[in-house]
Each structure stands twice: as C-alpha cells, then as structure tokens.
Amino acid sequence: MQGQNVTDSAKVSGVFTQRAYAVRMKKLAEMFWNIRGVYRVAGVLDIGTHMSLVKRGNGRFVVVDGCDPDAEQRDAMLALTGGGELVDAVVHVHPFHTLHVETTQRLFPDATLFGTARHRQKAPTMPWSGAPVEEWGEDHPLADVFDLSVPDGVQFVTRDERVHVASVLVRHRQSRIVHVDDTLNVMAAPGILRPLLPQSSLRMHPMLSRALTPVAGAADAYAAWARGLAARWADTPTVCAAHSAVRDLPPGGFTREMEAALDKVAGTLKRHRERYG
C-alpha cells in the first residue's frame, strides 16, 4: 500500500497547496506510517520535519520522533492507536530535534519515553527511560522492531548547534523502511513546485566537514560506516528523511545512492585526511 494517504490532499483550483505537501500522514507499508510536519527556517522557508508510527507484531505501536500534528493528523493517529493507549513507546533519535518532545508526550502520555543524552539535558523534567539512545546496543529495548545505526567518525553533538549531522538512524525490520533525521538528506522543491521538479537522490549532510571528529582516521571511519550501511541495508525500499521528503528506491537503489552520496563528499573527506592524518 505504498503512499496511501490517511488524510485527504488539499487542493485549490486543481493545484496542491503547500499544506498538502508539508503536512500529511502516509501509510508506506502494512505496519509503517510517516507523518510529515511543518518546520520553517526563519519563519518563512518550510523545510519540513517528520515522525513515524510503527505497529508491532502484538498490535501495539512505537512512535519515532515528534512533530506538531494538525487536527486531522492527530485524529488519525489517535484513531489508529486506540486513543493513544496502544502506543508502547516514543523514541527521539536526533539530539537537536527537541522542539516537539513535549507536544508528542502530551499526545501519548502513557508511552515509555526514550531519547538521546541531549534530549534529557534540554527537557530534564520529562520521564526519560533507560540509557540514551545513541548508547544502545543490539539488545536495545526496541530490538523487536528496529535496527539502529549511529555514524562513525563524526561528533554526535557538536559545539556549533547549527551542525546537525549525526543522529540515530532507524530501520524498521519488517518493511525495511529507514527513518532518518538530517544525517541523510533528500532535497525536494517546496509547495506547488514539488510535482514539477524532481527530488534529489540521497545526500550526506552539507555540514559534514564541521562534524567530522578532529582526529586522525575520522574521515576513514565515516566512509567505512557509510559503505557498511549501504551493504547491510541494501534492500531498503524507502527512506523517510526529515528535511524534506520521502524517497522511494528501486531494487539496489539504497546501495547505489549511498555510494554516490559518499563520492560527492570525497573532497571533504580528503581535506580532513590532509589536515589530521
């Protein structure tokens, strides 16, 4: 059921409004929904944000990340999850995506709350559970539904808070769909231009050079992580990127696009090696 809309697309004189593209809830697989939200840079340019809803084998749910849903999205999520009572957990996976933590917790107040160390620092009164997500091993609390990956060779939290390169990438085991914030980008035209202009292939974050750990070997570690992910998650059919689109991939597409994205940052990695060894 690829791309099935839960909310109706808004149209004006046959032209999709920006809301129709920026705010929607889609069923991307039998057990996976992605909710697109609005996030405006400087209050003007909407680069989007997102959250995902995943159904477990026992019929209960896990929420990945958070956004500020509109009334239709909220009603759809609550209808799907028994008024929120069927949501077992909410997990926040990007250290700099903290804006909607409290909004999401109010929507699912009984869910177990997981997040990164920075989420805990920014919202210390929230009922955080367990270890920070970036420290989880293979036997993590949501291992029945997700595979996780944290990029090597980069600082998970940088001193420059504009640099949002690292995050915990989430792969739903059943559908093989990847949910990612910032670490991988898919660029798409805004508003009514979106159906007219093609979206980009997968891209590494444009501020990668500022996130690489300033030590010898960091560039090689990052490249090895990217190649390893391209191989391990080779059968990924869809990547849900926070900013600003969902990308459907043909067979083998994830590996090809990851390798191409790595080639595009070869200069950045080369300069890092030249400076640090």
PDB file of C-alpha atoms in Angstrom:
ATOM      1  CA  MET A   1       0.000   0.000   0.000  1.00  0.00           C
ATOM      2  CA  GLN A   2       2.780   2.373  -0.952  1.00  0.00           C
ATOM      3  CA  GLY A   3       1.902   6.053  -0.499  1.00  0.00           C
ATOM      4  CA  GLN A   4      -1.671   5.633   0.732  1.00  0.00           C
ATOM      5  CA  ASN A   5      -2.889   8.946   2.146  1.00  0.00           C
ATOM      6  CA  VAL A   6      -4.627   8.834   5.522  1.00  0.00           C
ATOM      7  CA  THR A   7      -5.657  12.472   5.199  1.00  0.00           C
ATOM      8  CA  ASP A   8      -7.203  13.907   2.057  1.00  0.00           C
ATOM      9  CA  SER A   9      -4.944  16.010  -0.136  1.00  0.00           C
ATOM     10  CA  ALA A  10      -5.862  19.691  -0.021  1.00  0.00           C
ATOM     11  CA  LYS A  11      -6.432  21.236  -3.432  1.00  0.00           C
ATOM     12  CA  VAL A  12      -7.161  24.746  -4.622  1.00  0.00           C
ATOM     13  CA  SER A  13      -8.303  25.081  -8.256  1.00  0.00           C
ATOM     14  CA  GLY A  14      -6.667  21.762  -9.044  1.00  0.00           C
ATOM     15  CA  VAL A  15      -3.284  22.848  -7.640  1.00  0.00           C
ATOM     16  CA  PHE A  16      -1.929  21.257  -4.480  1.00  0.00           C
ATOM     17  CA  THR A  17      -1.416  23.762  -1.714  1.00  0.00           C
ATOM     18  CA  GLN A  18       1.828  23.788   0.271  1.00  0.00           C
ATOM     19  CA  ARG A  19      -0.075  22.287   3.202  1.00  0.00           C
ATOM     20  CA  ALA A  20      -0.907  19.220   1.140  1.00  0.00           C
ATOM     21  CA  TYR A  21       2.786  18.510   0.691  1.00  0.00           C
ATOM     22  CA  ALA A  22       4.153  19.673   4.025  1.00  0.00           C
ATOM     23  CA  VAL A  23       1.527  18.201   6.312  1.00  0.00           C
ATOM     24  CA  ARG A  24       0.281  14.677   5.672  1.00  0.00           C
ATOM     25  CA  MET A  25       0.189  11.166   7.047  1.00  0.00           C
ATOM     26  CA  LYS A  26       1.024   8.292   4.743  1.00  0.00           C
ATOM     27  CA  LYS A  27       0.876   4.560   5.127  1.00  0.00           C
ATOM     28  CA  LEU A  28       4.106   3.431   3.488  1.00  0.00           C
ATOM     29  CA  ALA A  29       3.852  -0.260   4.408  1.00  0.00           C
ATOM     30  CA  GLU A  30       1.498  -2.595   6.245  1.00  0.00           C
ATOM     31  CA  MET A  31       2.983  -1.673   9.631  1.00  0.00           C
ATOM     32  CA  PHE A  32       4.570   1.742   8.947  1.00  0.00           C
ATOM     33  CA  TRP A  33       3.166   5.293   8.720  1.00  0.00           C
ATOM     34  CA  ASN A  34       5.119   8.526   8.182  1.00  0.00           C
ATOM     35  CA  ILE A  35       3.710  11.887   9.278  1.00  0.00           C
ATOM     36  CA  ARG A  36       5.091  14.996   7.583  1.00  0.00           C
ATOM     37  CA  GLY A  37       5.140  18.216   9.573  1.00  0.00           C
ATOM     38  CA  VAL A  38       5.977  21.868   9.039  1.00  0.00           C
ATOM     39  CA  TYR A  39       9.277  23.363  10.148  1.00  0.00           C
ATOM     40  CA  ARG A  40      10.072  26.857   8.903  1.00  0.00           C
ATOM     41  CA  VAL A  41      13.559  28.336   8.762  1.00  0.00           C
ATOM     42  CA  ALA A  42      13.481  31.980   9.868  1.00  0.00           C
ATOM     43  CA  GLY A  43       9.701  31.626   9.950  1.00  0.00           C
ATOM     44  CA  VAL A  44       9.499  31.552   6.141  1.00  0.00           C
ATOM     45  CA  LEU A  45      11.026  28.583   4.288  1.00  0.00           C
ATOM     46  CA  ASP A  46       9.343  25.303   5.169  1.00  0.00           C
ATOM     47  CA  ILE A  47      11.996  22.562   5.081  1.00  0.00           C
ATOM     48  CA  GLY A  48       9.685  20.090   6.799  1.00  0.00           C
ATOM     49  CA  THR A  49      10.061  17.680   9.661  1.00  0.00           C
ATOM     50  CA  HIS A  50       8.521  14.313  10.445  1.00  0.00           C
ATOM     51  CA  MET A  51       7.645  11.482  12.786  1.00  0.00           C
ATOM     52  CA  SER A  52       6.850   7.824  12.122  1.00  0.00           C
ATOM     53  CA  LEU A  53       4.370   5.391  13.616  1.00  0.00           C
ATOM     54  CA  VAL A  54       5.205   1.681  13.606  1.00  0.00           C
ATOM     55  CA  LYS A  55       2.960  -1.232  14.547  1.00  0.00           C
ATOM     56  CA  ARG A  56       4.494  -4.098  16.495  1.00  0.00           C
ATOM     57  CA  GLY A  57       3.663  -7.741  15.905  1.00  0.00           C
ATOM     58  CA  ASN A  58       1.462  -7.721  19.016  1.00  0.00           C
ATOM     59  CA  GLY A  59      -0.736  -4.951  17.605  1.00  0.00           C
ATOM     60  CA  ARG A  60       0.743  -2.182  19.730  1.00  0.00           C
ATOM     61  CA  PHE A  61       2.743   0.814  18.441  1.00  0.00           C
ATOM     62  CA  VAL A  62       6.038   2.700  18.676  1.00  0.00           C
ATOM     63  CA  VAL A  63       6.444   6.366  17.685  1.00  0.00           C
ATOM     64  CA  VAL A  64       9.749   7.604  16.260  1.00  0.00           C
ATOM     65  CA  ASP A  65      10.465  11.330  16.758  1.00  0.00           C
ATOM     66  CA  GLY A  66       7.812  14.001  17.036  1.00  0.00           C
ATOM     67  CA  CYS A  67       6.275  16.926  15.178  1.00  0.00           C
ATOM     68  CA  ASP A  68       3.322  19.225  15.753  1.00  0.00           C
ATOM     69  CA  PRO A  69       0.438  17.407  14.019  1.00  0.00           C
ATOM     70  CA  ASP A  70      -2.569  19.237  12.717  1.00  0.00           C
ATOM     71  CA  ALA A  71      -6.054  18.200  13.847  1.00  0.00           C
ATOM     72  CA  GLU A  72      -6.538  15.664  11.028  1.00  0.00           C
ATOM     73  CA  GLN A  73      -3.177  14.010  11.648  1.00  0.00           C
ATOM     74  CA  ARG A  74      -3.755  13.893  15.395  1.00  0.00           C
ATOM     75  CA  ASP A  75      -7.208  12.371  14.958  1.00  0.00           C
ATOM     76  CA  ALA A  76      -5.860   9.787  12.503  1.00  0.00           C
ATOM     77  CA  MET A  77      -3.044   8.752  14.842  1.00  0.00           C
ATOM     78  CA  LEU A  78      -5.339   8.521  17.847  1.00  0.00           C
ATOM     79  CA  ALA A  79      -7.931   6.524  15.905  1.00  0.00           C
ATOM     80  CA  LEU A  80      -5.225   4.085  14.799  1.00  0.00           C
ATOM     81  CA  THR A  81      -3.779   3.684  18.292  1.00  0.00           C
ATOM     82  CA  GLY A  82      -6.918   3.408  20.409  1.00  0.00           C
ATOM     83  CA  GLY A  83      -6.781   6.999  21.572  1.00  0.00           C
ATOM     84  CA  GLY A  84      -3.032   6.647  22.136  1.00  0.00           C
ATOM     85  CA  GLU A  85      -3.440   3.818  24.646  1.00  0.00           C
ATOM     86  CA  LEU A  86      -1.827   1.296  22.275  1.00  0.00           C
ATOM     87  CA  VAL A  87       1.424   3.283  21.982  1.00  0.00           C
ATOM     88  CA  ASP A  88       4.097   1.477  23.997  1.00  0.00           C
ATOM     89  CA  ALA A  89       6.994   3.857  23.404  1.00  0.00           C
ATOM     90  CA  VAL A  90       8.121   7.140  21.887  1.00  0.00           C
ATOM     91  CA  VAL A  91      11.778   7.349  20.850  1.00  0.00           C
ATOM     92  CA  HIS A  92      13.559  10.569  19.831  1.00  0.00           C
ATOM     93  CA  VAL A  93      16.660   9.878  17.752  1.00  0.00           C
ATOM     94  CA  HIS A  94      18.178  13.243  16.760  1.00  0.00           C
ATOM     95  CA  PRO A  95      19.900  15.216  19.537  1.00  0.00           C
ATOM     96  CA  PHE A  96      18.972  18.574  18.018  1.00  0.00           C
ATOM     97  CA  HIS A  97      15.338  17.734  17.254  1.00  0.00           C
ATOM     98  CA  THR A  98      13.916  18.769  20.616  1.00  0.00           C
ATOM     99  CA  LEU A  99      11.170  21.219  19.686  1.00  0.00           C
ATOM    100  CA  HIS A 100       8.249  18.766  19.739  1.00  0.00           C
ATOM    101  CA  VAL A 101       9.227  16.421  22.564  1.00  0.00           C
ATOM    102  CA  GLU A 102       6.644  17.783  24.994  1.00  0.00           C
ATOM    103  CA  THR A 103       3.920  18.016  22.329  1.00  0.00           C
ATOM    104  CA  THR A 104       4.381  14.362  21.452  1.00  0.00           C
ATOM    105  CA  GLN A 105       4.482  13.304  25.090  1.00  0.00           C
ATOM    106  CA  ARG A 106       1.164  15.067  25.725  1.00  0.00           C
ATOM    107  CA  LEU A 107      -0.312  13.131  22.802  1.00  0.00           C
ATOM    108  CA  PHE A 108       0.912   9.781  24.174  1.00  0.00           C
ATOM    109  CA  PRO A 109       1.348  10.397  27.923  1.00  0.00           C
ATOM    110  CA  ASP A 110       1.449   6.721  28.962  1.00  0.00           C
ATOM    111  CA  ALA A 111       4.156   5.696  26.486  1.00  0.00           C
ATOM    112  CA  THR A 112       7.680   4.891  27.676  1.00  0.00           C
ATOM    113  CA  LEU A 113       9.891   7.806  26.645  1.00  0.00           C
ATOM    114  CA  PHE A 114      13.360   7.294  25.128  1.00  0.00           C
ATOM    115  CA  GLY A 115      15.767   9.920  23.830  1.00  0.00           C
ATOM    116  CA  THR A 116      19.371  10.955  23.403  1.00  0.00           C
ATOM    117  CA  ALA A 117      21.512  12.470  26.156  1.00  0.00           C
ATOM    118  CA  ARG A 118      20.862  15.936  24.760  1.00  0.00           C
ATOM    119  CA  HIS A 119      17.102  15.427  24.912  1.00  0.00           C
ATOM    120  CA  ARG A 120      17.491  14.731  28.608  1.00  0.00           C
ATOM    121  CA  GLN A 121      19.584  17.861  29.084  1.00  0.00           C
ATOM    122  CA  LYS A 122      17.069  20.055  27.272  1.00  0.00           C
ATOM    123  CA  ALA A 123      13.979  18.538  28.922  1.00  0.00           C
ATOM    124  CA  PRO A 124      15.169  17.214  32.301  1.00  0.00           C
ATOM    125  CA  THR A 125      11.682  17.033  33.817  1.00  0.00           C
ATOM    126  CA  MET A 126      10.375  14.600  31.203  1.00  0.00           C
ATOM    127  CA  PRO A 127      10.040  10.922  32.248  1.00  0.00           C
ATOM    128  CA  TRP A 128      13.034   9.575  30.288  1.00  0.00           C
ATOM    129  CA  SER A 129      13.670   5.848  30.485  1.00  0.00           C
ATOM    130  CA  GLY A 130      16.791   3.721  30.107  1.00  0.00           C
ATOM    131  CA  ALA A 131      20.115   4.695  28.578  1.00  0.00           C
ATOM    132  CA  PRO A 132      20.463   7.419  25.910  1.00  0.00           C
ATOM    133  CA  VAL A 133      19.511   6.026  22.508  1.00  0.00           C
ATOM    134  CA  GLU A 134      22.933   6.661  20.974  1.00  0.00           C
ATOM    135  CA  GLU A 135      24.400   4.239  23.540  1.00  0.00           C
ATOM    136  CA  TRP A 136      22.041   1.355  22.806  1.00  0.00           C
ATOM    137  CA  GLY A 137      23.500  -1.996  21.766  1.00  0.00           C
ATOM    138  CA  GLU A 138      21.964  -4.722  19.638  1.00  0.00           C
ATOM    139  CA  ASP A 139      19.749  -5.882  22.517  1.00  0.00           C
ATOM    140  CA  HIS A 140      18.123  -2.459  22.854  1.00  0.00           C
ATOM    141  CA  PRO A 141      14.544  -2.027  24.183  1.00  0.00           C
ATOM    142  CA  LEU A 142      13.016  -1.803  20.697  1.00  0.00           C
ATOM    143  CA  ALA A 143      15.094  -4.557  19.075  1.00  0.00           C
ATOM    144  CA  ASP A 144      11.961  -6.467  18.086  1.00  0.00           C
ATOM    145  CA  VAL A 145      11.038  -3.744  15.589  1.00  0.00           C
ATOM    146  CA  PHE A 146      14.150  -1.694  14.720  1.00  0.00           C
ATOM    147  CA  ASP A 147      17.740  -1.937  13.600  1.00  0.00           C
ATOM    148  CA  LEU A 148      19.737   1.160  14.570  1.00  0.00           C
ATOM    149  CA  SER A 149      22.907   2.805  13.292  1.00  0.00           C
ATOM    150  CA  VAL A 150      24.987   5.741  14.559  1.00  0.00           C
ATOM    151  CA  PRO A 151      27.537   7.206  12.099  1.00  0.00           C
ATOM    152  CA  ASP A 152      31.193   6.752  12.945  1.00  0.00           C
ATOM    153  CA  GLY A 153      33.837   9.436  12.592  1.00  0.00           C
ATOM    154  CA  VAL A 154      31.559  12.365  13.489  1.00  0.00           C
ATOM    155  CA  GLN A 155      30.704  14.115  16.746  1.00  0.00           C
ATOM    156  CA  PHE A 156      27.229  13.115  17.845  1.00  0.00           C
ATOM    157  CA  VAL A 157      26.730  16.540  19.423  1.00  0.00           C
ATOM    158  CA  THR A 158      28.875  19.417  18.171  1.00  0.00           C
ATOM    159  CA  ARG A 159      29.655  22.675  19.931  1.00  0.00           C
ATOM    160  CA  ASP A 160      28.179  24.529  16.979  1.00  0.00           C
ATOM    161  CA  GLU A 161      24.450  23.884  17.428  1.00  0.00           C
ATOM    162  CA  ARG A 162      23.808  24.618  13.751  1.00  0.00           C
ATOM    163  CA  VAL A 163      25.591  21.382  12.810  1.00  0.00           C
ATOM    164  CA  HIS A 164      23.024  18.568  12.852  1.00  0.00           C
ATOM    165  CA  VAL A 165      24.948  15.834  11.053  1.00  0.00           C
ATOM    166  CA  ALA A 166      24.751  12.910  13.482  1.00  0.00           C
ATOM    167  CA  SER A 167      21.644  11.049  14.591  1.00  0.00           C
ATOM    168  CA  VAL A 168      20.483   7.523  15.273  1.00  0.00           C
ATOM    169  CA  LEU A 169      19.221   6.050  12.006  1.00  0.00           C
ATOM    170  CA  VAL A 170      16.230   3.708  12.419  1.00  0.00           C
ATOM    171  CA  ARG A 171      15.333   0.825  10.120  1.00  0.00           C
ATOM    172  CA  HIS A 172      12.014  -0.956  10.539  1.00  0.00           C
ATOM    173  CA  ARG A 173      12.820  -4.647  10.287  1.00  0.00           C
ATOM    174  CA  GLN A 174       9.552  -5.832   8.731  1.00  0.00           C
ATOM    175  CA  SER A 175       9.134  -3.193   5.997  1.00  0.00           C
ATOM    176  CA  ARG A 176      12.882  -2.351   5.741  1.00  0.00           C
ATOM    177  CA  ILE A 177      11.935   1.364   5.643  1.00  0.00           C
ATOM    178  CA  VAL A 178      14.550   3.769   7.010  1.00  0.00           C
ATOM    179  CA  HIS A 179      13.628   6.775   9.181  1.00  0.00           C
ATOM    180  CA  VAL A 180      16.438   9.342   9.327  1.00  0.00           C
ATOM    181  CA  ASP A 181      16.896  12.890  10.566  1.00  0.00           C
ATOM    182  CA  ASP A 182      19.489  15.098   8.835  1.00  0.00           C
ATOM    183  CA  THR A 183      22.300  12.513   8.542  1.00  0.00           C
ATOM    184  CA  LEU A 184      20.907  11.634   5.125  1.00  0.00           C
ATOM    185  CA  ASN A 185      19.039  14.286   3.162  1.00  0.00           C
ATOM    186  CA  VAL A 186      16.547  14.166   0.308  1.00  0.00           C
ATOM    187  CA  MET A 187      16.038  17.562  -1.223  1.00  0.00           C
ATOM    188  CA  ALA A 188      12.661  18.422  -2.742  1.00  0.00           C
ATOM    189  CA  ALA A 189      11.148  21.612  -4.121  1.00  0.00           C
ATOM    190  CA  PRO A 190       8.677  23.403  -1.820  1.00  0.00           C
ATOM    191  CA  GLY A 191       4.946  23.851  -2.250  1.00  0.00           C
ATOM    192  CA  ILE A 192       3.384  23.756  -5.704  1.00  0.00           C
ATOM    193  CA  LEU A 193       6.800  23.274  -7.351  1.00  0.00           C
ATOM    194  CA  ARG A 194       7.217  19.828  -5.818  1.00  0.00           C
ATOM    195  CA  PRO A 195       5.365  17.842  -8.526  1.00  0.00           C
ATOM    196  CA  LEU A 196       7.177  19.781 -11.248  1.00  0.00           C
ATOM    197  CA  LEU A 197      10.784  19.347 -10.112  1.00  0.00           C
ATOM    198  CA  PRO A 198      12.450  16.015  -9.329  1.00  0.00           C
ATOM    199  CA  GLN A 199      13.611  15.320  -5.793  1.00  0.00           C
ATOM    200  CA  SER A 200      17.275  14.630  -5.232  1.00  0.00           C
ATOM    201  CA  SER A 201      18.914  11.304  -4.602  1.00  0.00           C
ATOM    202  CA  LEU A 202      20.235  10.635  -1.100  1.00  0.00           C
ATOM    203  CA  ARG A 203      22.779  13.203   0.095  1.00  0.00           C
ATOM    204  CA  MET A 204      25.118  13.409   3.066  1.00  0.00           C
ATOM    205  CA  HIS A 205      24.543  16.380   5.360  1.00  0.00           C
ATOM    206  CA  PRO A 206      26.063  19.560   3.840  1.00  0.00           C
ATOM    207  CA  MET A 207      27.847  20.420   7.116  1.00  0.00           C
ATOM    208  CA  LEU A 208      29.722  17.120   7.294  1.00  0.00           C
ATOM    209  CA  SER A 209      33.090  18.905   7.349  1.00  0.00           C
ATOM    210  CA  ARG A 210      32.153  20.651  10.620  1.00  0.00           C
ATOM    211  CA  ALA A 211      31.021  17.435  12.283  1.00  0.00           C
ATOM    212  CA  LEU A 212      33.957  15.136  11.497  1.00  0.00           C
ATOM    213  CA  THR A 213      35.896  14.422  14.675  1.00  0.00           C
ATOM    214  CA  PRO A 214      39.190  16.383  14.541  1.00  0.00           C
ATOM    215  CA  VAL A 215      41.419  13.324  14.880  1.00  0.00           C
ATOM    216  CA  ALA A 216      43.314  11.066  12.505  1.00  0.00           C
ATOM    217  CA  GLY A 217      41.186   8.352  10.962  1.00  0.00           C
ATOM    218  CA  ALA A 218      37.798  10.059  11.374  1.00  0.00           C
ATOM    219  CA  ALA A 219      37.263  10.504   7.632  1.00  0.00           C
ATOM    220  CA  ASP A 220      38.045   6.834   7.009  1.00  0.00           C
ATOM    221  CA  ALA A 221      35.731   5.795   9.862  1.00  0.00           C
ATOM    222  CA  TYR A 222      32.864   7.807   8.379  1.00  0.00           C
ATOM    223  CA  ALA A 223      33.430   6.374   4.902  1.00  0.00           C
ATOM    224  CA  ALA A 224      33.583   2.819   6.297  1.00  0.00           C
ATOM    225  CA  TRP A 225      30.324   3.395   8.200  1.00  0.00           C
ATOM    226  CA  ALA A 226      28.562   4.665   5.060  1.00  0.00           C
ATOM    227  CA  ARG A 227      29.777   1.763   2.923  1.00  0.00           C
ATOM    228  CA  GLY A 228      28.854  -0.735   5.619  1.00  0.00           C
ATOM    229  CA  LEU A 229      25.356   0.710   5.918  1.00  0.00           C
ATOM    230  CA  ALA A 230      24.943   0.655   2.140  1.00  0.00           C
ATOM    231  CA  ALA A 231      25.702  -3.062   2.196  1.00  0.00           C
ATOM    232  CA  ARG A 232      23.782  -4.071   5.342  1.00  0.00           C
ATOM    233  CA  TRP A 233      20.620  -2.155   4.453  1.00  0.00           C
ATOM    234  CA  ALA A 234      20.883  -2.783   0.712  1.00  0.00           C
ATOM    235  CA  ASP A 235      17.254  -3.903   0.318  1.00  0.00           C
ATOM    236  CA  THR A 236      15.807  -0.679   1.753  1.00  0.00           C
ATOM    237  CA  PRO A 237      12.786   0.319  -0.403  1.00  0.00           C
ATOM    238  CA  THR A 238      12.078   3.749   1.137  1.00  0.00           C
ATOM    239  CA  VAL A 239      13.942   6.436   3.077  1.00  0.00           C
ATOM    240  CA  CYS A 240      11.921   8.903   5.161  1.00  0.00           C
ATOM    241  CA  ALA A 241      14.127  11.970   5.587  1.00  0.00           C
ATOM    242  CA  ALA A 242      13.194  14.765   7.956  1.00  0.00           C
ATOM    243  CA  HIS A 243      14.152  17.528   5.530  1.00  0.00           C
ATOM    244  CA  SER A 244      12.264  17.351   3.304  1.00  0.00           C
ATOM    245  CA  ALA A 245      10.927  14.251   1.560  1.00  0.00           C
ATOM    246  CA  VAL A 246      10.207  10.531   1.399  1.00  0.00           C
ATOM    247  CA  ARG A 247      12.282   8.766  -1.257  1.00  0.00           C
ATOM    248  CA  ASP A 248      11.142   5.501  -2.837  1.00  0.00           C
ATOM    249  CA  LEU A 249      14.024   3.429  -4.196  1.00  0.00           C
ATOM    250  CA  PRO A 250      14.258   0.720  -6.871  1.00  0.00           C
ATOM    251  CA  PRO A 251      15.957  -2.588  -6.016  1.00  0.00           C
ATOM    252  CA  GLY A 252      19.581  -1.864  -5.170  1.00  0.00           C
ATOM    253  CA  GLY A 253      18.877   1.857  -5.101  1.00  0.00           C
ATOM    254  CA  PHE A 254      19.882   2.383  -1.479  1.00  0.00           C
ATOM    255  CA  THR A 255      23.364   0.976  -2.056  1.00  0.00           C
ATOM    256  CA  ARG A 256      23.891   2.936  -5.257  1.00  0.00           C
ATOM    257  CA  GLU A 257      22.675   6.230  -3.793  1.00  0.00           C
ATOM    258  CA  MET A 258      24.682   5.826  -0.583  1.00  0.00           C
ATOM    259  CA  GLU A 259      27.838   5.150  -2.577  1.00  0.00           C
ATOM    260  CA  ALA A 260      27.113   8.116  -4.861  1.00  0.00           C
ATOM    261  CA  ALA A 261      26.474  10.345  -1.835  1.00  0.00           C
ATOM    262  CA  LEU A 262      29.815   9.255  -0.384  1.00  0.00           C
ATOM    263  CA  ASP A 263      31.547  10.084  -3.674  1.00  0.00           C
ATOM    264  CA  LYS A 264      30.080  13.594  -3.525  1.00  0.00           C
ATOM    265  CA  VAL A 265      31.796  14.253  -0.165  1.00  0.00           C
ATOM    266  CA  ALA A 266      35.120  12.743  -1.234  1.00  0.00           C
ATOM    267  CA  GLY A 267      36.700  16.199  -1.271  1.00  0.00           C
ATOM    268  CA  THR A 268      35.544  16.893   2.277  1.00  0.00           C
ATOM    269  CA  LEU A 269      36.992  13.594   3.495  1.00  0.00           C
ATOM    270  CA  LYS A 270      40.246  14.184   1.590  1.00  0.00           C
ATOM    271  CA  ARG A 271      40.757  17.598   3.173  1.00  0.00           C
ATOM    272  CA  HIS A 272      40.151  16.118   6.612  1.00  0.00           C
ATOM    273  CA  ARG A 273      42.787  13.425   5.991  1.00  0.00           C
ATOM    274  CA  GLU A 274      45.264  16.009   4.781  1.00  0.00           C
ATOM    275  CA  ARG A 275      44.786  18.062   7.929  1.00  0.00           C
ATOM    276  CA  TYR A 276      44.616  15.356  10.597  1.00  0.00           C
ATOM    277  CA  GLY A 277      46.350  12.369   9.007  1.00  0.00           C
TER     278      GLY A 277
END
